[in-house]
Short mmCIF file of C-alpha atoms in Angstrom, two decimals:
data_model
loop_
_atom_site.label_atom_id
_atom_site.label_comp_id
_atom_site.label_asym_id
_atom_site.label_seq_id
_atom_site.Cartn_x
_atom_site.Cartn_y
_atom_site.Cartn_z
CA UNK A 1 2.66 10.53 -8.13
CA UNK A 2 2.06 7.34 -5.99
CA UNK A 3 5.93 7.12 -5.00
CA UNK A 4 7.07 9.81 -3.00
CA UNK A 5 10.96 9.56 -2.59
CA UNK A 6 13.76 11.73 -2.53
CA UNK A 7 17.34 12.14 -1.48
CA UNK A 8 18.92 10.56 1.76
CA UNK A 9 17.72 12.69 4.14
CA UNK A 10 19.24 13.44 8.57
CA UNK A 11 16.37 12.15 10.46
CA UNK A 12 15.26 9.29 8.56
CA UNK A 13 14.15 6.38 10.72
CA UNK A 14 15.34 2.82 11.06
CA UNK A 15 13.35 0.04 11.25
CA UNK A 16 12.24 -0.28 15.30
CA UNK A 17 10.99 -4.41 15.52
CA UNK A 18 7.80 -2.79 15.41
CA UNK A 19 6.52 -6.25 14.04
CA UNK A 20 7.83 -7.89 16.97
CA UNK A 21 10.09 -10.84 16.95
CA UNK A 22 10.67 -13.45 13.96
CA UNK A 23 10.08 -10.80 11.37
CA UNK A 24 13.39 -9.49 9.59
CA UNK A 25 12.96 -6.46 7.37
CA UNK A 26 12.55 -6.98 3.25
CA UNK A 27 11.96 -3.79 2.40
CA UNK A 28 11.29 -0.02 2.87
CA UNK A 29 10.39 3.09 1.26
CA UNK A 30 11.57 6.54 2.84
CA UNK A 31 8.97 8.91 2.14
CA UNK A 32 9.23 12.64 1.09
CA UNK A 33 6.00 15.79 0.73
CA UNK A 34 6.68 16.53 -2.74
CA UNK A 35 5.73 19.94 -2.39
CA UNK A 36 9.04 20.56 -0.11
CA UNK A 37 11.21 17.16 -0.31
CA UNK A 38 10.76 16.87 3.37
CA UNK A 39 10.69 13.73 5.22
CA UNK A 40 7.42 12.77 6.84
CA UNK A 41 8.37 8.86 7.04
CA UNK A 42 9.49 5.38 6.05
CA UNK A 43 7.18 2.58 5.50
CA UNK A 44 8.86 -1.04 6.57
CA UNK A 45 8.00 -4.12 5.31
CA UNK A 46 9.15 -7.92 7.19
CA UNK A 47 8.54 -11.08 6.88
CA UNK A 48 8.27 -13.80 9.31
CA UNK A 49 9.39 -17.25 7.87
CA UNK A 50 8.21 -19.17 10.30
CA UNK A 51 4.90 -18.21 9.93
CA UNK A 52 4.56 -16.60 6.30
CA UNK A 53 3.02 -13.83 8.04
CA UNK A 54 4.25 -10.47 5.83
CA UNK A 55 3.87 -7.13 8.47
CA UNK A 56 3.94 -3.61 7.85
CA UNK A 57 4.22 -1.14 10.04
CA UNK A 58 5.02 3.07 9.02
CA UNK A 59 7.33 5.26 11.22
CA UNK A 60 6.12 8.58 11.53
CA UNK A 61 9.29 11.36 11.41
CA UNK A 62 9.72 12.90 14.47
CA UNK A 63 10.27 16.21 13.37
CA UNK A 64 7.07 15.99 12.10
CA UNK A 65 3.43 16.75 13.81
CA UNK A 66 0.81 14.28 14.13
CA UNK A 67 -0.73 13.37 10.65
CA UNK A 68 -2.80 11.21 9.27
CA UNK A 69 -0.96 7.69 8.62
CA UNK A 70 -2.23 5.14 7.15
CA UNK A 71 -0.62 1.53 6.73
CA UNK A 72 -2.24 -1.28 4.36
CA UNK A 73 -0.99 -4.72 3.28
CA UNK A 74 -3.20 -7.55 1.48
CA UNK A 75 -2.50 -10.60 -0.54
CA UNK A 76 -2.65 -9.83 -4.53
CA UNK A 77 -4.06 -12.64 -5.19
CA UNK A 78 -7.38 -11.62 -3.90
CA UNK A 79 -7.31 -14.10 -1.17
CA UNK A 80 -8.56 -13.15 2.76
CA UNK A 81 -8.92 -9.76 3.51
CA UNK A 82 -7.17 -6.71 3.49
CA UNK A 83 -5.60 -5.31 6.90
CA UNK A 84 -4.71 -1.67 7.54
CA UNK A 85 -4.21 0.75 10.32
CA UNK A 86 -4.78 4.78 9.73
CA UNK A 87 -5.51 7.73 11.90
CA UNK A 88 -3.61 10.64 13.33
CA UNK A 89 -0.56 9.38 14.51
CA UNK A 90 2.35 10.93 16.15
CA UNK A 91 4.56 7.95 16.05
CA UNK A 92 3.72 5.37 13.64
CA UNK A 93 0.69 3.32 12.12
CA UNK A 94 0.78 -0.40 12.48
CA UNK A 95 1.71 -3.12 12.46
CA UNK A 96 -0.34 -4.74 9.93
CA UNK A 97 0.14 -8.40 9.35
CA UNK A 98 -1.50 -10.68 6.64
CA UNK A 99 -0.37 -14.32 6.06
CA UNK A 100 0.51 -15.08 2.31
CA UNK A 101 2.92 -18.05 2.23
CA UNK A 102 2.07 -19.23 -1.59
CA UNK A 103 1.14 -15.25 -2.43
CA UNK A 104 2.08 -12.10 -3.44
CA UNK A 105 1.50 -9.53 -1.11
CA UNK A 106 0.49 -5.38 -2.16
CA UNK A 107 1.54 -2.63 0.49
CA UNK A 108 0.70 1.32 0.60
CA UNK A 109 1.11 3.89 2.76
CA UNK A 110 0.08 7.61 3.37
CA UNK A 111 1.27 10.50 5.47
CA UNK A 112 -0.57 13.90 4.98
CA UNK A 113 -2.79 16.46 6.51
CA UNK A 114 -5.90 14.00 7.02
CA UNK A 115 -7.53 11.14 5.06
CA UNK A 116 -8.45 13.17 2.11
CA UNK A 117 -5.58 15.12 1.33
CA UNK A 118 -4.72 15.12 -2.20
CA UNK A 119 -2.17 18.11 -1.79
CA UNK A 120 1.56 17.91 -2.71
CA UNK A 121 1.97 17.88 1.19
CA UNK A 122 1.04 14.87 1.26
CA UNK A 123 2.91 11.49 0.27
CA UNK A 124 1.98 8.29 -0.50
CA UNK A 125 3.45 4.71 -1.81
CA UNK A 126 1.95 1.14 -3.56
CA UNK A 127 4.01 -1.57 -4.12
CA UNK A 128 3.06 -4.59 -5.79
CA UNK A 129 2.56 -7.58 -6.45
CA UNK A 130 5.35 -7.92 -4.85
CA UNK A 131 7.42 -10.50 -2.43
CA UNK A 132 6.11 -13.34 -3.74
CA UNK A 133 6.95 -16.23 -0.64
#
């Protein structure tokens, strides 16, 4: 399963400005382990029109101990290079920011025991192509 999501859950973060200012928020995904259904995080994607910068940042849950996070976003178009942040985190991985005015942009994002977990504790997300500016 590449989509980990589950019911609205107490706990479940809002989106912080992690991407600083000019970037509203597009999207999110709320992620769930789907071994237990229990929240671990909530990926956030924004986009700055002023710049056609597209940022990504992932907010760890606080109930949660420090994992490994990782954050990607890249053009789908092939175009520049890929950006991502990962590591243990206690608080959040990012912010990740690639320009694609013109572009598509794809965006994951992982949360489990450490880079190579494959477990059902672990969850994960890719969307894309996807906000096409």
């Amino acid at each position: 399963m590449l989509f980990s999501a589950g019911p609205a859950a107490a706990g479940v973060a809002s989106y912080d400005g992690g991407c600083g200012s000019g970037f509203r928020e597009i999207d999110h995904v709320s992620m769930y382990r789907p071994a237990d259904g229990a929240y671990v995080g909530t990926g956030y994607l924004t986009y700055n029109a002023n710049t056609g910068e597209n940022c990504a940042v992932l907010q760890v849950a606080p109930a949660d101990p420090t994992k490994w996070v990782f954050i990607g976003i890249r053009r789908s178009d092939g175009e520049g290079r890929p950006v991502w942040d990962e590591g243990y985190f206690s608080q959040y991985a990012g912010p990740v920011t690639v320009s694609a005015a013109g572009a598509c942009i794809i965006w994951d994002g992982f949360v489990g025991d450490d880079n190579n977990d494959t477990s059902s504790r672990a969850a994960r997300f890719h969307k894309g192509p996807y906000h096409c500016d």
